[in-house]
Amino acid sequence: MIEITARDGATNARRGNLILPHGTVETPTFMPVGTNGTVKAILFSALEKMGYRLILGNTYHLYLRPGMEILKGAGGLHQFTGWEHNFLTDSGGFQVFSLSQLRKITPEGVRFQSHIDGSRHLFTPESVSEVQEFFRSDIQMVLDVCTPPGIEHREAEDALKITTDWAKRAYKRWEQRDPSYEGLIFGIVQGNFYKDLRKRSAEEICSIDFPGIAIGGLSVGEEKEVFKEYLYYTAQYLPDEKPRYVMGIGTPDYMLEAVEAGIDIFDCVYPTRVARNSSVFTDQGIIALKNERFKNDFGPIDPECTCPVCRQFSRAYIRHLFKTREILGPMLTTEHNLHFMYRLMERTRESISAGTFKSFKADFLDRYYRGDK
RNA sequence: GGGGAGGUUCCCGAGCGGUCAAAGGGGGCAGACUGUAAAUCUGUUGCUUCGGCUUCGAAGGUUCGAAUCCUUCUCUCCCCA
């Protein structure tokens, strides 16, 4: 559940505490993505030190490797990985989307082939909930059908219907969980880029008493203006008293839009993925450290940043690490980017409490877009 | 001293008479990345006033035409003495 501790007033932005089995998470919050039970290129201890209390794991990947036997044997994801705070686990719905050539959706569930060894598997809303229970996931996500922009209304509606049906089945299965398992389950709104379908999906999903609601199917290749339009449009139908989660967004501009729309949680591979490709966030935009112009730049990534990386290492050195393909390069940029994201959320929360979110967002984005890196 | 192999665009390396400014790697440069099949992928990499111009160790030669054939020189590596 979520307790709202402050509201911005001028916008729908809100601050709160998300109470979960492995501790409270301050919202709005960004979740780093840890697909395989690790946030790539960084230690849990570093995440913890930054302040992260909730990260994402992936059902699809963990189910395939190491597999259920090992995860059950370990006693769940926390025990297996050593991450002592919360895990939200994605259902595999997105992999059904992104690995579309390897799967077939039926009303029963999704049949798919492993991208690793081609082996055949079936995910149903029930089985996916059960798997996530075995993970001892703090927030499990329902299996859903995520669709790309540009499809016909008819096709989007079909996906919506299946998503709603699966949501009901998943919720029912979750209600029958083992009493010792305290994890929550979130429903996911779909509806593609059709307003009637978004509204309908939101109403159908919200009619089920999920402890939290996610907006899915955004940031799947549509234009930013379209993203914003459907974000705000969909968010208005979500219940105020429940945690709200927009799946798959993670650039400062998208995140601040989501906060303004009243969203509490987001996740994204972006900050960690681009970090491994040498891009780093600063208040003045994103820069690619592998670029030649940084070879003699002995200053920190971001002079305003207080992270350990910025205190100790220069742009020129990190560029050198990337040019030489040293593993430390991605490690340092990942740490910086996650620190940046945490700080951005922290500043966002502070501005909501102060009632200055609107101007904080405007000022931040003004500098961010202006560049001057 | 004798015998053999070879010098290709930043590097390695293919090419062995025209379709070659020259395959393929590497390196360089740039771009992309948004519920992670990603420490990945894509583009580009002689000069150009875009008509061309210069380039395959050097200099000559054969040919309509040469990185590719011939001669000499030069350098490198290997084997034998």
Short mmCIF file of C-alpha atoms (C1' of nucleotides) in Angstrom, two decimals:
data_model
loop_
_atom_site.label_atom_id
_atom_site.label_comp_id
_atom_site.label_asym_id
_atom_site.label_seq_id
_atom_site.Cartn_x
_atom_site.Cartn_y
_atom_site.Cartn_z
CA MET A 1 0.00 0.00 0.00
CA ILE A 2 0.96 3.62 -0.32
CA GLU A 3 0.59 6.46 2.14
CA ILE A 4 0.57 9.86 0.50
CA THR A 5 2.64 12.31 2.51
CA ALA A 6 2.52 15.38 0.30
CA ARG A 7 0.78 16.71 -2.79
CA ASP A 8 2.12 19.28 -5.15
CA GLY A 9 -1.17 21.10 -5.48
CA ALA A 10 -0.54 22.66 -8.87
CA THR A 11 -0.19 19.28 -10.56
CA ASN A 12 -1.09 15.68 -9.82
CA ALA A 13 2.39 15.06 -8.45
CA ARG A 14 2.43 13.37 -5.09
CA ARG A 15 4.93 12.11 -2.58
CA GLY A 16 4.47 9.02 -0.48
CA ASN A 17 5.73 5.92 1.21
CA LEU A 18 5.22 2.63 -0.48
CA ILE A 19 5.08 -0.03 2.19
CA LEU A 20 6.39 -3.39 1.06
CA PRO A 21 7.49 -6.67 2.68
CA HIS A 22 11.17 -5.74 2.53
CA GLY A 23 10.79 -2.19 3.75
CA THR A 24 9.37 1.17 2.85
CA VAL A 25 10.15 2.90 -0.42
CA GLU A 26 9.88 6.66 -0.78
CA THR A 27 7.96 7.70 -3.88
CA PRO A 28 8.12 8.91 -6.56
CA THR A 29 10.84 6.37 -7.14
CA PHE A 30 12.87 5.03 -10.01
CA MET A 31 13.61 1.31 -10.10
CA PRO A 32 16.86 0.14 -11.67
CA VAL A 33 16.35 -2.93 -13.83
CA GLY A 34 18.03 -6.11 -12.68
CA THR A 35 16.82 -8.58 -15.25
CA ASN A 36 18.91 -11.57 -14.30
CA GLY A 37 18.92 -10.93 -10.59
CA THR A 38 21.66 -8.34 -10.92
CA VAL A 39 21.65 -4.72 -11.92
CA LYS A 40 24.34 -4.97 -14.53
CA ALA A 41 27.80 -3.67 -13.66
CA ILE A 42 27.10 -2.55 -10.11
CA LEU A 43 27.06 -4.08 -6.64
CA PHE A 44 23.90 -4.23 -4.56
CA SER A 45 25.86 -2.54 -1.79
CA ALA A 46 26.35 0.51 -4.03
CA LEU A 47 22.64 0.63 -4.87
CA GLU A 48 21.79 0.35 -1.22
CA LYS A 49 24.21 3.10 -0.30
CA MET A 50 22.67 5.41 -2.89
CA GLY A 51 19.30 4.82 -1.29
CA TYR A 52 17.61 2.33 -3.60
CA ARG A 53 15.14 0.07 -1.84
CA LEU A 54 13.32 -1.41 -4.82
CA ILE A 55 14.71 -2.95 -7.96
CA LEU A 56 13.18 -4.92 -10.81
CA GLY A 57 13.84 -8.55 -11.65
CA ASN A 58 12.55 -10.44 -14.61
CA THR A 59 10.35 -13.51 -14.44
CA TYR A 60 10.97 -14.56 -18.01
CA HIS A 61 14.75 -14.54 -17.66
CA LEU A 62 14.96 -15.98 -14.15
CA TYR A 63 12.46 -18.71 -14.96
CA LEU A 64 14.67 -19.80 -17.85
CA ARG A 65 17.93 -19.28 -15.97
CA PRO A 66 18.78 -20.33 -13.33
CA GLY A 67 15.32 -21.92 -13.38
CA MET A 68 12.73 -22.62 -10.76
CA GLU A 69 14.45 -25.53 -9.13
CA ILE A 70 17.44 -23.44 -8.17
CA LEU A 71 15.44 -20.41 -7.13
CA LYS A 72 13.15 -22.52 -4.99
CA GLY A 73 16.15 -24.29 -3.53
CA ALA A 74 17.70 -20.96 -2.65
CA GLY A 75 14.50 -19.88 -0.93
CA GLY A 76 13.59 -17.14 -3.36
CA LEU A 77 15.20 -14.25 -5.16
CA HIS A 78 16.33 -12.33 -2.09
CA GLN A 79 18.08 -15.33 -0.65
CA PHE A 80 19.56 -16.28 -3.99
CA THR A 81 20.88 -12.86 -4.91
CA GLY A 82 21.65 -11.30 -1.56
CA TRP A 83 19.53 -8.18 -2.26
CA GLU A 84 17.86 -7.54 1.07
CA HIS A 85 15.39 -4.91 -0.05
CA ASN A 86 12.41 -5.14 -2.39
CA PHE A 87 12.07 -6.80 -5.73
CA LEU A 88 9.37 -6.04 -8.23
CA THR A 89 9.28 -8.79 -10.81
CA ASP A 90 8.08 -8.24 -14.30
CA SER A 91 5.78 -10.92 -15.58
CA GLY A 92 7.29 -11.76 -18.91
CA GLY A 93 4.59 -9.77 -20.68
CA PHE A 94 7.16 -7.47 -22.16
CA GLN A 95 9.27 -10.37 -23.43
CA VAL A 96 6.16 -11.69 -25.10
CA PHE A 97 6.22 -8.36 -26.89
CA SER A 98 9.93 -7.92 -27.54
CA LEU A 99 10.59 -11.55 -28.44
CA SER A 100 7.46 -11.67 -30.54
CA GLN A 101 8.92 -13.88 -33.25
CA LEU A 102 9.37 -16.65 -30.69
CA ARG A 103 5.88 -16.75 -29.20
CA LYS A 104 2.23 -17.37 -29.78
CA ILE A 105 -0.53 -15.84 -27.68
CA THR A 106 -3.66 -17.84 -27.04
CA PRO A 107 -6.49 -17.18 -24.58
CA GLU A 108 -4.93 -19.79 -22.32
CA GLY A 109 -1.57 -18.07 -22.11
CA VAL A 110 1.55 -17.53 -24.15
CA ARG A 111 3.56 -20.29 -25.72
CA PHE A 112 7.10 -19.27 -26.39
CA GLN A 113 10.49 -20.57 -27.25
CA SER A 114 13.44 -19.76 -25.07
CA HIS A 115 15.78 -17.29 -26.71
CA ILE A 116 18.59 -19.23 -25.06
CA ASP A 117 18.10 -22.80 -26.21
CA GLY A 118 14.87 -22.80 -28.21
CA SER A 119 13.07 -24.95 -25.64
CA ARG A 120 9.28 -24.57 -25.56
CA HIS A 121 7.36 -23.21 -22.60
CA LEU A 122 3.92 -22.01 -21.62
CA PHE A 123 3.22 -19.02 -19.41
CA THR A 124 -0.30 -18.59 -18.11
CA PRO A 125 -1.46 -15.81 -15.80
CA GLU A 126 -1.69 -18.41 -13.05
CA SER A 127 1.71 -19.98 -13.65
CA VAL A 128 3.43 -16.61 -13.83
CA SER A 129 1.88 -15.56 -10.53
CA GLU A 130 2.95 -18.81 -8.98
CA VAL A 131 6.50 -18.40 -10.30
CA GLN A 132 6.69 -14.92 -8.82
CA GLU A 133 5.42 -16.25 -5.53
CA PHE A 134 8.23 -18.77 -5.53
CA PHE A 135 10.58 -15.85 -6.14
CA ARG A 136 9.06 -14.28 -3.00
CA SER A 137 8.68 -11.17 -5.12
CA ASP A 138 7.57 -8.08 -3.21
CA ILE A 139 5.53 -6.85 -6.13
CA GLN A 140 4.53 -9.25 -8.81
CA MET A 141 3.15 -8.12 -12.13
CA VAL A 142 0.33 -9.79 -13.98
CA LEU A 143 0.97 -11.35 -17.34
CA ASP A 144 -0.26 -8.90 -19.98
CA VAL A 145 -0.22 -8.35 -23.72
CA CYS A 146 1.87 -5.34 -24.70
CA THR A 147 1.36 -4.09 -28.25
CA PRO A 148 3.37 -1.79 -30.53
CA PRO A 149 2.08 1.52 -31.91
CA GLY A 150 0.42 1.48 -35.30
CA ILE A 151 -1.78 -1.57 -34.97
CA GLU A 152 -5.48 -1.63 -35.86
CA HIS A 153 -8.14 -0.89 -33.27
CA ARG A 154 -9.41 -4.43 -33.60
CA GLU A 155 -6.04 -5.93 -32.80
CA ALA A 156 -5.53 -3.56 -29.87
CA GLU A 157 -8.93 -4.50 -28.54
CA ASP A 158 -8.14 -8.20 -28.76
CA ALA A 159 -4.95 -7.65 -26.76
CA LEU A 160 -6.91 -5.62 -24.23
CA LYS A 161 -9.51 -8.34 -23.78
CA ILE A 162 -6.86 -10.95 -23.17
CA THR A 163 -5.04 -8.62 -20.78
CA THR A 164 -8.19 -8.07 -18.75
CA ASP A 165 -9.02 -11.76 -18.67
CA TRP A 166 -5.51 -12.64 -17.64
CA ALA A 167 -5.58 -9.92 -14.96
CA LYS A 168 -8.68 -11.47 -13.40
CA ARG A 169 -7.15 -14.92 -13.47
CA ALA A 170 -3.86 -13.70 -12.04
CA TYR A 171 -5.61 -11.86 -9.25
CA LYS A 172 -7.62 -14.93 -8.39
CA ARG A 173 -4.49 -17.03 -8.27
CA TRP A 174 -2.74 -14.42 -6.13
CA GLU A 175 -5.65 -14.46 -3.67
CA GLN A 176 -4.94 -18.15 -3.17
CA ARG A 177 -1.27 -17.60 -2.37
CA ASP A 178 0.51 -19.19 0.54
CA PRO A 179 -0.26 -17.21 3.73
CA SER A 180 3.43 -16.79 4.43
CA TYR A 181 3.88 -14.89 1.19
CA GLU A 182 3.32 -11.17 1.62
CA GLY A 183 4.07 -9.90 -1.88
CA LEU A 184 1.63 -7.67 -3.71
CA ILE A 185 0.32 -7.97 -7.23
CA PHE A 186 -0.15 -5.11 -9.67
CA GLY A 187 -2.50 -5.04 -12.63
CA ILE A 188 -1.46 -3.53 -15.95
CA VAL A 189 -3.50 -1.19 -18.13
CA GLN A 190 -3.11 -1.64 -21.88
CA GLY A 191 -5.25 -0.29 -24.75
CA ASN A 192 -2.52 0.66 -27.20
CA PHE A 193 -2.93 4.19 -28.62
CA TYR A 194 -6.70 4.34 -28.70
CA LYS A 195 -8.38 6.45 -26.06
CA ASP A 196 -11.55 4.41 -25.83
CA LEU A 197 -9.44 1.31 -25.26
CA ARG A 198 -7.19 3.01 -22.72
CA LYS A 199 -10.23 4.15 -20.77
CA ARG A 200 -11.85 0.77 -21.00
CA SER A 201 -8.70 -1.07 -19.97
CA ALA A 202 -8.15 1.29 -17.04
CA GLU A 203 -11.69 0.78 -15.86
CA GLU A 204 -11.54 -2.97 -16.24
CA ILE A 205 -8.19 -3.33 -14.52
CA CYS A 206 -9.11 -0.91 -11.74
CA SER A 207 -12.33 -2.80 -11.10
CA ILE A 208 -10.18 -5.64 -9.87
CA ASP A 209 -8.90 -4.92 -6.39
CA PHE A 210 -5.21 -4.96 -7.17
CA PRO A 211 -2.96 -3.41 -4.52
CA GLY A 212 -1.37 -1.31 -7.28
CA ILE A 213 -1.89 -0.40 -10.92
CA ALA A 214 0.59 -0.07 -13.75
CA ILE A 215 0.31 1.64 -17.09
CA GLY A 216 1.89 -0.60 -19.69
CA GLY A 217 2.29 -0.31 -23.42
CA LEU A 218 3.84 3.15 -23.34
CA SER A 219 7.31 4.07 -24.47
CA VAL A 220 7.24 1.30 -27.04
CA GLY A 221 8.39 3.42 -29.97
CA GLU A 222 5.74 6.16 -30.13
CA GLU A 223 6.53 9.86 -30.37
CA LYS A 224 7.09 11.70 -27.13
CA GLU A 225 3.97 13.83 -27.59
CA VAL A 226 1.91 10.69 -28.08
CA PHE A 227 3.48 9.19 -24.99
CA LYS A 228 2.56 12.27 -22.96
CA GLU A 229 -0.96 12.39 -24.29
CA TYR A 230 -1.69 8.77 -23.43
CA LEU A 231 0.17 8.97 -20.14
CA TYR A 232 -2.00 11.83 -18.86
CA TYR A 233 -5.11 10.42 -20.43
CA THR A 234 -4.67 7.01 -18.82
CA ALA A 235 -3.42 8.26 -15.46
CA GLN A 236 -6.67 10.13 -14.78
CA TYR A 237 -8.53 6.83 -14.55
CA LEU A 238 -6.23 5.32 -11.92
CA PRO A 239 -7.39 5.29 -8.30
CA ASP A 240 -5.77 7.92 -6.14
CA GLU A 241 -5.29 5.70 -3.13
CA LYS A 242 -3.21 3.04 -4.87
CA PRO A 243 0.41 3.05 -6.03
CA ARG A 244 0.71 3.88 -9.71
CA TYR A 245 3.48 2.61 -11.88
CA VAL A 246 4.44 3.47 -15.44
CA MET A 247 6.43 0.68 -16.93
CA GLY A 248 9.55 1.22 -18.98
CA ILE A 249 10.38 4.87 -18.73
CA GLY A 250 13.67 6.24 -17.55
CA THR A 251 14.85 9.48 -19.08
CA PRO A 252 14.56 12.56 -16.87
CA ASP A 253 12.01 14.24 -19.13
CA TYR A 254 9.71 11.21 -19.32
CA MET A 255 10.01 10.60 -15.60
CA LEU A 256 9.12 14.15 -14.68
CA GLU A 257 6.10 14.01 -16.97
CA ALA A 258 5.02 10.84 -15.22
CA VAL A 259 5.45 12.42 -11.80
CA GLU A 260 3.34 15.35 -12.93
CA ALA A 261 0.67 12.91 -14.06
CA GLY A 262 0.62 11.43 -10.56
CA ILE A 263 2.80 8.38 -11.06
CA ASP A 264 4.76 6.93 -8.14
CA ILE A 265 7.01 4.31 -9.67
CA PHE A 266 8.88 3.81 -12.93
CA ASP A 267 11.58 1.51 -14.16
CA CYS A 268 13.83 1.53 -17.15
CA VAL A 269 16.89 -0.08 -18.62
CA TYR A 270 17.87 3.22 -20.16
CA PRO A 271 20.13 4.67 -17.44
CA THR A 272 22.05 1.43 -17.05
CA ARG A 273 22.10 0.44 -20.71
CA VAL A 274 23.31 3.76 -22.04
CA ALA A 275 25.85 3.86 -19.21
CA ARG A 276 27.40 0.69 -20.56
CA ASN A 277 27.64 2.48 -23.89
CA SER A 278 29.42 5.43 -22.24
CA SER A 279 26.50 7.87 -21.99
CA VAL A 280 26.02 9.71 -18.74
CA PHE A 281 23.37 12.02 -17.39
CA THR A 282 24.12 15.50 -16.18
CA ASP A 283 21.81 18.35 -15.25
CA GLN A 284 22.82 19.78 -18.59
CA GLY A 285 21.89 16.84 -20.73
CA ILE A 286 23.27 13.49 -21.63
CA ILE A 287 26.79 13.12 -22.98
CA ALA A 288 28.66 10.22 -24.55
CA LEU A 289 32.03 10.01 -22.84
CA LYS A 290 33.55 7.94 -25.62
CA ASN A 291 33.47 11.03 -27.82
CA GLU A 292 36.81 12.50 -28.78
CA ARG A 293 36.00 15.89 -27.30
CA PHE A 294 36.44 14.49 -23.80
CA LYS A 295 39.94 13.11 -24.25
CA ASN A 296 41.52 16.08 -22.50
CA ASP A 297 38.66 16.80 -20.16
CA PHE A 298 40.05 16.17 -16.71
CA GLY A 299 36.97 17.38 -14.89
CA PRO A 300 34.31 15.13 -13.36
CA ILE A 301 31.34 13.77 -15.31
CA ASP A 302 29.14 16.36 -13.65
CA PRO A 303 30.68 19.12 -11.53
CA GLU A 304 27.47 19.38 -9.52
CA CYS A 305 27.32 15.68 -8.74
CA THR A 306 28.45 14.37 -5.38
CA CYS A 307 28.62 10.69 -6.27
CA PRO A 308 31.80 8.73 -5.54
CA VAL A 309 32.54 8.48 -9.25
CA CYS A 310 32.41 12.23 -9.77
CA ARG A 311 34.54 12.81 -6.70
CA GLN A 312 37.30 10.55 -7.88
CA PHE A 313 37.38 10.13 -11.66
CA SER A 314 37.67 12.40 -14.68
CA ARG A 315 35.83 12.33 -17.99
CA ALA A 316 39.15 11.76 -19.76
CA TYR A 317 39.94 8.74 -17.61
CA ILE A 318 36.51 7.20 -18.04
CA ARG A 319 36.74 7.83 -21.78
CA HIS A 320 40.08 6.02 -21.71
CA LEU A 321 38.46 3.08 -19.91
CA PHE A 322 35.82 2.87 -22.63
CA LYS A 323 38.34 3.16 -25.44
CA THR A 324 40.33 0.33 -23.92
CA ARG A 325 37.15 -1.62 -23.17
CA GLU A 326 38.01 -1.89 -19.52
CA ILE A 327 35.20 -3.28 -17.38
CA LEU A 328 35.58 -0.42 -14.94
CA GLY A 329 34.24 2.04 -17.51
CA PRO A 330 30.67 0.65 -17.57
CA MET A 331 30.84 0.18 -13.81
CA LEU A 332 31.61 3.84 -13.18
CA THR A 333 29.06 5.23 -15.63
CA THR A 334 26.38 2.88 -14.29
CA GLU A 335 27.04 4.04 -10.77
CA HIS A 336 26.93 7.67 -11.80
CA ASN A 337 23.71 7.33 -13.78
CA LEU A 338 21.93 5.49 -11.01
CA HIS A 339 23.13 8.04 -8.53
CA PHE A 340 21.87 10.76 -10.86
CA MET A 341 18.46 9.10 -11.10
CA TYR A 342 18.22 8.67 -7.39
CA ARG A 343 19.14 12.29 -6.82
CA LEU A 344 16.65 13.43 -9.46
CA MET A 345 13.89 11.55 -7.67
CA GLU A 346 15.06 12.88 -4.34
CA ARG A 347 14.95 16.45 -5.63
CA THR A 348 11.56 15.72 -7.14
CA ARG A 349 10.22 14.47 -3.81
CA GLU A 350 11.61 17.51 -2.02
CA SER A 351 9.98 19.84 -4.52
CA ILE A 352 6.63 18.13 -4.07
CA SER A 353 6.86 18.62 -0.32
CA ALA A 354 7.82 22.24 -0.88
CA GLY A 355 5.00 22.74 -3.36
CA THR A 356 7.49 23.76 -6.04
CA PHE A 357 7.40 20.74 -8.29
CA LYS A 358 6.13 22.66 -11.31
CA SER A 359 8.98 25.15 -11.28
CA PHE A 360 11.51 22.49 -10.39
CA LYS A 361 10.47 20.51 -13.42
CA ALA A 362 10.50 23.55 -15.69
CA ASP A 363 13.92 24.70 -14.49
CA PHE A 364 15.39 21.25 -14.63
CA LEU A 365 14.18 20.53 -18.15
CA ASP A 366 15.21 23.97 -19.35
CA ARG A 367 18.82 23.29 -18.37
CA TYR A 368 18.66 19.68 -19.43
CA TYR A 369 17.55 20.54 -22.95
CA ARG A 370 19.71 23.64 -23.30
CA GLY A 371 22.78 21.48 -23.07
CA ASP A 372 25.93 23.52 -22.45
CA LYS A 373 27.68 20.32 -21.51
"C1'" G B 1 78.00 -16.33 -49.42
"C1'" G B 2 73.72 -19.89 -51.19
"C1'" G B 3 68.38 -20.93 -51.22
"C1'" G B 4 63.34 -19.49 -50.17
"C1'" A B 5 59.12 -16.23 -48.80
"C1'" G B 6 57.46 -11.50 -48.93
"C1'" G B 7 56.69 -5.75 -48.90
"C1'" U B 8 48.70 -3.60 -50.25
"C1'" U B 9 44.99 2.23 -48.12
"C1'" C B 10 46.28 4.00 -39.72
"C1'" C B 11 47.39 -1.63 -38.36
"C1'" C B 12 46.69 -6.91 -39.66
"C1'" G B 13 45.31 -9.06 -44.04
"C1'" A B 14 42.63 -10.65 -49.00
"C1'" G B 15 43.30 -9.55 -54.02
"C1'" C B 16 47.11 -11.86 -58.52
"C1'" G B 17 45.48 -8.22 -66.11
"C1'" G B 18 39.73 -4.76 -66.64
"C1'" U B 19 33.62 -5.33 -62.68
"C1'" C B 20 39.66 -2.20 -57.44
"C1'" A B 21 39.82 3.62 -53.98
"C1'" A B 22 40.87 -2.09 -53.44
"C1'" A B 23 37.20 -8.03 -49.44
"C1'" G B 24 37.42 -9.10 -44.22
"C1'" G B 25 39.09 -7.98 -39.35
"C1'" G B 26 41.20 -4.34 -35.98
"C1'" G B 27 41.75 0.68 -34.77
"C1'" G B 28 39.59 5.76 -35.42
"C1'" C B 29 35.18 8.88 -35.74
"C1'" A B 30 29.90 9.51 -35.26
"C1'" G B 31 24.97 7.92 -34.13
"C1'" A B 32 21.29 4.87 -31.73
"C1'" C B 33 19.68 2.82 -27.10
"C1'" U B 34 13.18 3.98 -22.64
"C1'" G B 35 8.59 -3.09 -18.32
"C1'" U B 36 17.39 -5.62 -20.98
"C1'" A B 37 18.20 -11.90 -26.50
"C1'" A B 38 22.41 -5.28 -25.42
"C1'" A B 39 29.99 -4.41 -21.88
"C1'" U B 40 25.14 -4.15 -27.80
"C1'" C B 41 23.86 -2.46 -32.60
"C1'" U B 42 24.29 0.86 -36.94
"C1'" G B 43 26.85 4.16 -40.09
"C1'" U B 44 31.44 6.01 -41.63
"C1'" U B 45 36.81 5.80 -42.37
"C1'" G B 46 42.60 8.50 -49.37
"C1'" C B 47 41.59 13.70 -51.56
"C1'" U B 48 37.77 16.29 -54.10
"C1'" U B 49 35.10 22.72 -56.62
"C1'" C B 50 31.90 15.50 -57.05
"C1'" G B 51 33.96 16.18 -63.17
"C1'" G B 52 37.62 13.91 -61.45
"C1'" C B 53 42.56 13.39 -58.84
"C1'" U B 54 46.48 10.66 -56.26
"C1'" U B 55 47.24 5.37 -54.07
"C1'" C B 56 49.04 -1.09 -53.40
"C1'" G B 57 58.19 -0.66 -51.33
"C1'" A B 58 61.09 2.49 -55.54
"C1'" A B 59 62.28 3.34 -60.63
"C1'" G B 60 61.66 1.77 -65.45
"C1'" G B 61 58.99 -1.40 -69.00
"C1'" U B 62 54.93 -4.65 -71.48
"C1'" U B 63 49.58 -3.70 -72.44
"C1'" C B 64 43.91 -0.29 -74.99
"C1'" G B 65 44.19 -1.18 -69.60
"C1'" A B 66 48.65 -3.06 -64.02
"C1'" A B 67 48.04 -3.70 -56.88
"C1'" U B 68 48.08 -7.86 -60.30
"C1'" C B 69 53.02 -9.45 -65.90
"C1'" C B 70 58.65 -8.27 -66.93
"C1'" U B 71 63.55 -5.82 -65.43
"C1'" U B 72 66.59 -3.49 -61.95
"C1'" C B 73 67.03 -1.53 -57.20
"C1'" U B 74 65.66 -1.55 -52.08
"C1'" C B 75 63.92 -3.43 -47.48
"C1'" U B 76 61.96 -7.47 -44.18
"C1'" C B 77 61.59 -12.53 -42.60
"C1'" C B 78 63.01 -17.87 -42.77
"C1'" C B 79 66.49 -21.93 -43.92
"C1'" C B 80 71.52 -23.56 -45.20
"C1'" A B 81 76.85 -22.16 -44.86
#
